[in-house]
PDB file of C-alpha atoms and ligand atoms in Angstrom:
ATOM      1  CA  UNK A   1    -103.663-141.897   6.324  1.00  0.00           C
ATOM      2  CA  UNK A   2    -100.191-140.464   5.742  1.00  0.00           C
ATOM      3  CA  UNK A   3     -98.927-143.829   4.517  1.00  0.00           C
ATOM      4  CA  UNK A   4    -101.691-144.195   1.917  1.00  0.00           C
ATOM      5  CA  UNK A   5    -100.967-140.678   0.638  1.00  0.00           C
ATOM      6  CA  UNK A   6     -97.348-141.700   0.220  1.00  0.00           C
ATOM      7  CA  UNK A   7     -98.313-144.862  -1.645  1.00  0.00           C
ATOM      8  CA  UNK A   8    -100.659-142.823  -3.811  1.00  0.00           C
ATOM      9  CA  UNK A   9     -97.833-140.499  -4.789  1.00  0.00           C
ATOM     10  CA  UNK A  10     -95.498-143.433  -5.547  1.00  0.00           C
ATOM     11  CA  UNK A  11     -98.118-145.035  -7.765  1.00  0.00           C
ATOM     12  CA  UNK A  12     -98.634-141.719  -9.544  1.00  0.00           C
ATOM     13  CA  UNK A  13     -94.878-141.344 -10.124  1.00  0.00           C
ATOM     14  CA  UNK A  14     -94.626-144.922 -11.360  1.00  0.00           C
ATOM     15  CA  UNK A  15     -97.482-144.403 -13.839  1.00  0.00           C
ATOM     16  CA  UNK A  16     -95.986-141.091 -14.982  1.00  0.00           C
ATOM     17  CA  UNK A  17     -92.610-142.775 -15.560  1.00  0.00           C
ATOM     18  CA  UNK A  18     -94.175-145.587 -17.555  1.00  0.00           C
ATOM     19  CA  UNK A  19     -96.210-143.080 -19.610  1.00  0.00           C
ATOM     20  CA  UNK A  20     -93.103-141.013 -20.406  1.00  0.00           C
ATOM     21  CA  UNK A  21     -90.960-144.016 -21.313  1.00  0.00           C
ATOM     22  CA  UNK A  22     -93.654-145.545 -23.515  1.00  0.00           C
ATOM     23  CA  UNK A  23     -94.162-142.194 -25.275  1.00  0.00           C
ATOM     24  CA  UNK A  24     -90.429-142.097 -26.023  1.00  0.00           C
ATOM     25  CA  UNK A  25     -90.454-145.735 -27.076  1.00  0.00           C
ATOM     26  CA  UNK A  26     -93.335-145.071 -29.471  1.00  0.00           C
ATOM     27  CA  UNK A  27     -91.121-142.691 -31.394  1.00  0.00           C
ATOM     28  CA  UNK A  28     -88.523-145.322 -32.223  1.00  0.00           C
ATOM     29  CA  UNK A  29     -88.478-146.666 -35.768  1.00  0.00           C
ATOM     30  CA  UNK A  30     -89.302-150.251 -34.782  1.00  0.00           C
ATOM     31  CA  UNK A  31     -92.132-149.233 -32.452  1.00  0.00           C
ATOM     32  CA  UNK A  32     -93.702-147.074 -35.152  1.00  0.00           C
ATOM     33  CA  UNK A  33     -93.529-150.013 -37.564  1.00  0.00           C
ATOM     34  CA  UNK A  34     -95.129-152.175 -34.858  1.00  0.00           C
ATOM     35  CA  UNK A  35     -97.873-149.589 -34.323  1.00  0.00           C
ATOM     36  CA  UNK A  36     -98.615-149.645 -38.083  1.00  0.00           C
ATOM     37  CA  UNK A  37     -98.789-153.462 -37.948  1.00  0.00           C
ATOM     38  CA  UNK A  38    -100.846-153.510 -34.743  1.00  0.00           C
ATOM     39  CA  UNK A  39    -103.474-151.253 -36.310  1.00  0.00           C
ATOM     40  CA  UNK A  40    -103.829-153.772 -39.184  1.00  0.00           C
ATOM     41  CA  UNK A  41    -102.762-151.249 -41.862  1.00  0.00           C
ATOM     42  CA  UNK A  42    -100.378-153.782 -43.423  1.00  0.00           C
ATOM     43  CA  UNK A  43    -103.259-156.174 -44.182  1.00  0.00           C
ATOM     44  CA  UNK A  44    -104.310-153.861 -47.031  1.00  0.00           C
ATOM     45  CA  UNK A  45    -101.415-151.469 -47.716  1.00  0.00           C
ATOM     46  CA  UNK A  46     -98.540-153.960 -47.233  1.00  0.00           C
ATOM     47  CA  UNK A  47     -95.933-154.039 -44.449  1.00  0.00           C
ATOM     48  CA  UNK A  48     -94.007-151.206 -46.102  1.00  0.00           C
ATOM     49  CA  UNK A  49     -97.056-149.183 -47.186  1.00  0.00           C
ATOM     50  CA  UNK A  50     -96.116-149.642 -50.833  1.00  0.00           C
ATOM     51  CA  UNK A  51     -97.252-153.202 -51.597  1.00  0.00           C
ATOM     52  CA  UNK A  52    -101.065-153.062 -51.385  1.00  0.00           C
ATOM     53  CA  UNK A  53    -102.825-156.418 -51.350  1.00  0.00           C
ATOM     54  CA  UNK A  54    -105.299-155.405 -54.095  1.00  0.00           C
ATOM     55  CA  UNK A  55    -105.109-152.712 -56.790  1.00  0.00           C
ATOM     56  CA  UNK A  56    -108.000-150.948 -55.034  1.00  0.00           C
ATOM     57  CA  UNK A  57    -105.845-150.133 -52.002  1.00  0.00           C
ATOM     58  CA  UNK A  58    -103.484-147.176 -52.417  1.00  0.00           C
ATOM     59  CA  UNK A  59     -99.718-147.028 -52.035  1.00  0.00           C
ATOM     60  CA  UNK A  60     -99.277-144.780 -49.008  1.00  0.00           C
ATOM     61  CA  UNK A  61     -95.526-144.888 -48.256  1.00  0.00           C
ATOM     62  CA  UNK A  62     -93.429-141.852 -49.089  1.00  0.00           C
ATOM     63  CA  UNK A  63     -96.459-139.551 -49.217  1.00  0.00           C
ATOM     64  CA  UNK A  64     -96.234-136.121 -47.580  1.00  0.00           C
ATOM     65  CA  UNK A  65     -96.742-136.324 -43.824  1.00  0.00           C
ATOM     66  CA  UNK A  66     -99.244-133.443 -43.746  1.00  0.00           C
ATOM     67  CA  UNK A  67    -101.290-135.007 -46.530  1.00  0.00           C
ATOM     68  CA  UNK A  68    -101.384-138.439 -44.809  1.00  0.00           C
ATOM     69  CA  UNK A  69    -102.322-136.803 -41.519  1.00  0.00           C
ATOM     70  CA  UNK A  70    -105.225-134.900 -43.135  1.00  0.00           C
ATOM     71  CA  UNK A  71    -106.539-137.991 -44.925  1.00  0.00           C
ATOM     72  CA  UNK A  72    -106.455-140.114 -41.772  1.00  0.00           C
ATOM     73  CA  UNK A  73    -108.201-137.404 -39.763  1.00  0.00           C
ATOM     74  CA  UNK A  74    -110.827-136.980 -42.521  1.00  0.00           C
ATOM     75  CA  UNK A  75    -111.488-140.732 -42.619  1.00  0.00           C
ATOM     76  CA  UNK A  76    -111.819-140.748 -38.843  1.00  0.00           C
ATOM     77  CA  UNK A  77    -114.316-137.872 -38.653  1.00  0.00           C
ATOM     78  CA  UNK A  78    -116.170-138.991 -41.794  1.00  0.00           C
ATOM     79  CA  UNK A  79    -115.349-135.917 -43.925  1.00  0.00           C
ATOM     80  CA  UNK A  80    -113.612-138.108 -46.501  1.00  0.00           C
ATOM     81  CA  UNK A  81    -116.442-140.306 -47.655  1.00  0.00           C
ATOM     82  CA  UNK A  82    -116.763-142.340 -50.839  1.00  0.00           C
ATOM     83  CA  UNK A  83    -117.436-145.924 -51.909  1.00  0.00           C
ATOM     84  CA  UNK A  84    -113.966-147.116 -50.828  1.00  0.00           C
ATOM     85  CA  UNK A  85    -113.447-145.008 -47.715  1.00  0.00           C
ATOM     86  CA  UNK A  86    -115.932-146.842 -45.478  1.00  0.00           C
ATOM     87  CA  UNK A  87    -113.313-149.432 -44.581  1.00  0.00           C
ATOM     88  CA  UNK A  88    -110.824-146.727 -43.580  1.00  0.00           C
ATOM     89  CA  UNK A  89    -113.401-144.947 -41.439  1.00  0.00           C
ATOM     90  CA  UNK A  90    -113.966-148.191 -39.513  1.00  0.00           C
ATOM     91  CA  UNK A  91    -110.232-148.772 -39.052  1.00  0.00           C
ATOM     92  CA  UNK A  92    -109.616-145.202 -37.902  1.00  0.00           C
ATOM     93  CA  UNK A  93    -112.123-145.457 -35.064  1.00  0.00           C
ATOM     94  CA  UNK A  94    -109.439-147.473 -33.238  1.00  0.00           C
ATOM     95  CA  UNK A  95    -106.588-145.051 -34.011  1.00  0.00           C
ATOM     96  CA  UNK A  96    -106.063-142.058 -31.706  1.00  0.00           C
ATOM     97  CA  UNK A  97    -105.057-138.536 -32.711  1.00  0.00           C
ATOM     98  CA  UNK A  98    -101.572-139.145 -31.298  1.00  0.00           C
ATOM     99  CA  UNK A  99    -101.261-142.443 -33.197  1.00  0.00           C
ATOM    100  CA  UNK A 100    -102.350-140.684 -36.411  1.00  0.00           C
ATOM    101  CA  UNK A 101     -99.444-138.257 -35.923  1.00  0.00           C
ATOM    102  CA  UNK A 102     -96.962-141.091 -35.309  1.00  0.00           C
ATOM    103  CA  UNK A 103     -98.169-143.184 -38.260  1.00  0.00           C
ATOM    104  CA  UNK A 104     -98.231-140.203 -40.669  1.00  0.00           C
ATOM    105  CA  UNK A 105     -94.646-139.284 -39.799  1.00  0.00           C
ATOM    106  CA  UNK A 106     -93.476-142.887 -40.097  1.00  0.00           C
ATOM    107  CA  UNK A 107     -95.236-143.544 -43.435  1.00  0.00           C
ATOM    108  CA  UNK A 108     -93.825-140.366 -44.995  1.00  0.00           C
ATOM    109  CA  UNK A 109     -90.297-141.675 -44.359  1.00  0.00           C
ATOM    110  CA  UNK A 110     -90.825-145.157 -45.845  1.00  0.00           C
TER     111      UNK A 110
HETATM  112  C1  HEC B   1    -109.281-153.367 -45.138  1.00  0.00           C
HETATM  113  C2  HEC B   1    -108.302-152.627 -45.923  1.00  0.00           C
HETATM  114  C3  HEC B   1    -107.610-151.420 -45.297  1.00  0.00           C
HETATM  115  C4  HEC B   1    -106.989-151.328 -44.075  1.00  0.00           C
HETATM  116  C5  HEC B   1    -106.886-152.393 -42.984  1.00  0.00           C
HETATM  117  C6  HEC B   1    -106.416-150.002 -44.008  1.00  0.00           C
HETATM  118  N1  HEC B   1    -106.669-149.319 -45.163  1.00  0.00           N
HETATM  119 FE1  HEC B   1    -106.026-147.456 -45.629  1.00  0.00          FE
HETATM  120  N2  HEC B   1    -107.126-147.488 -47.314  1.00  0.00           N
HETATM  121  C7  HEC B   1    -107.878-148.557 -47.756  1.00  0.00           C
HETATM  122  C8  HEC B   1    -108.642-148.133 -48.938  1.00  0.00           C
HETATM  123  C9  HEC B   1    -109.597-148.998 -49.739  1.00  0.00           C
HETATM  124  C10 HEC B   1    -108.318-146.785 -49.164  1.00  0.00           C
HETATM  125  C11 HEC B   1    -108.868-145.866 -50.255  1.00  0.00           C
HETATM  126  C12 HEC B   1    -110.049-145.109 -49.673  1.00  0.00           C
HETATM  127  C13 HEC B   1    -110.658-144.118 -50.623  1.00  0.00           C
HETATM  128  O1  HEC B   1    -110.729-144.395 -51.827  1.00  0.00           O
HETATM  129  O2  HEC B   1    -111.099-143.040 -50.166  1.00  0.00           O
HETATM  130  C14 HEC B   1    -107.356-146.414 -48.132  1.00  0.00           C
HETATM  131  C15 HEC B   1    -106.776-145.164 -48.054  1.00  0.00           C
HETATM  132  C16 HEC B   1    -105.786-144.825 -47.166  1.00  0.00           C
HETATM  133  C17 HEC B   1    -105.063-143.580 -47.155  1.00  0.00           C
HETATM  134  C18 HEC B   1    -105.267-142.410 -48.120  1.00  0.00           C
HETATM  135  C19 HEC B   1    -104.314-142.536 -49.273  1.00  0.00           C
HETATM  136  C20 HEC B   1    -104.444-141.376 -50.248  1.00  0.00           C
HETATM  137  O3  HEC B   1    -103.692-141.381 -51.225  1.00  0.00           O
HETATM  138  O4  HEC B   1    -105.278-140.488 -50.064  1.00  0.00           O
HETATM  139  C21 HEC B   1    -104.177-143.641 -46.132  1.00  0.00           C
HETATM  140  C22 HEC B   1    -103.171-142.577 -45.737  1.00  0.00           C
HETATM  141  C23 HEC B   1    -104.354-144.921 -45.485  1.00  0.00           C
HETATM  142  N3  HEC B   1    -105.343-145.620 -46.138  1.00  0.00           N
HETATM  143  C24 HEC B   1    -103.655-145.339 -44.370  1.00  0.00           C
HETATM  144  C25 HEC B   1    -104.012-146.461 -43.619  1.00  0.00           C
HETATM  145  C26 HEC B   1    -103.517-146.711 -42.298  1.00  0.00           C
HETATM  146  C27 HEC B   1    -102.508-145.849 -41.565  1.00  0.00           C
HETATM  147  C28 HEC B   1    -104.117-147.861 -41.872  1.00  0.00           C
HETATM  148  C29 HEC B   1    -104.014-148.502 -40.511  1.00  0.00           C
HETATM  149  C30 HEC B   1    -104.376-147.639 -39.389  1.00  0.00           C
HETATM  150  C31 HEC B   1    -104.964-148.329 -42.948  1.00  0.00           C
HETATM  151  N4  HEC B   1    -104.886-147.427 -43.982  1.00  0.00           N
HETATM  152  C32 HEC B   1    -105.713-149.506 -42.934  1.00  0.00           C
HETATM  153  C33 HEC B   1    -107.913-149.814 -47.223  1.00  0.00           C
HETATM  154  C34 HEC B   1    -107.420-150.145 -45.964  1.00  0.00           C
END
């Protein structure tokens, strides 16, 4: 009984360590770029956020962080809704609140 408690605590500490180190890693420039790529944003907005693949997709790099954050949140909860936003709403269902913060900060600095 005692032994399993000990193992339980070790597993908890291991998971906590991994969670902390991955949170730090997510803040690095290359990991933020990877997050943007992993969420398929580049397929429409370009790898740098400023070379959209069609004229109907906006340039999003260099925009104010707070503005980007609000737009992404509004797409996600459906409050920004128009003929072109449906695709963004779908994409944002797979992007968490924390990831929205990371991506907004990264895009504003591109
Ligand atoms: C399939 C194409 C597609 C993908 C993939 C995509 N977007 Fe978009 N994005 C659009 C379109 C189209 C709009 C314009 C929507 C509108 O008119 O409301 C848009 C709008 C935006 C805007 C608002 C720009 C503004 O000026 O208001 C932001 C920010 C944005 N996208 C970020 C992202 C991020 C971050 C991802 C990845 C998580 C992503 N997009 C993935 C097509 C896409």
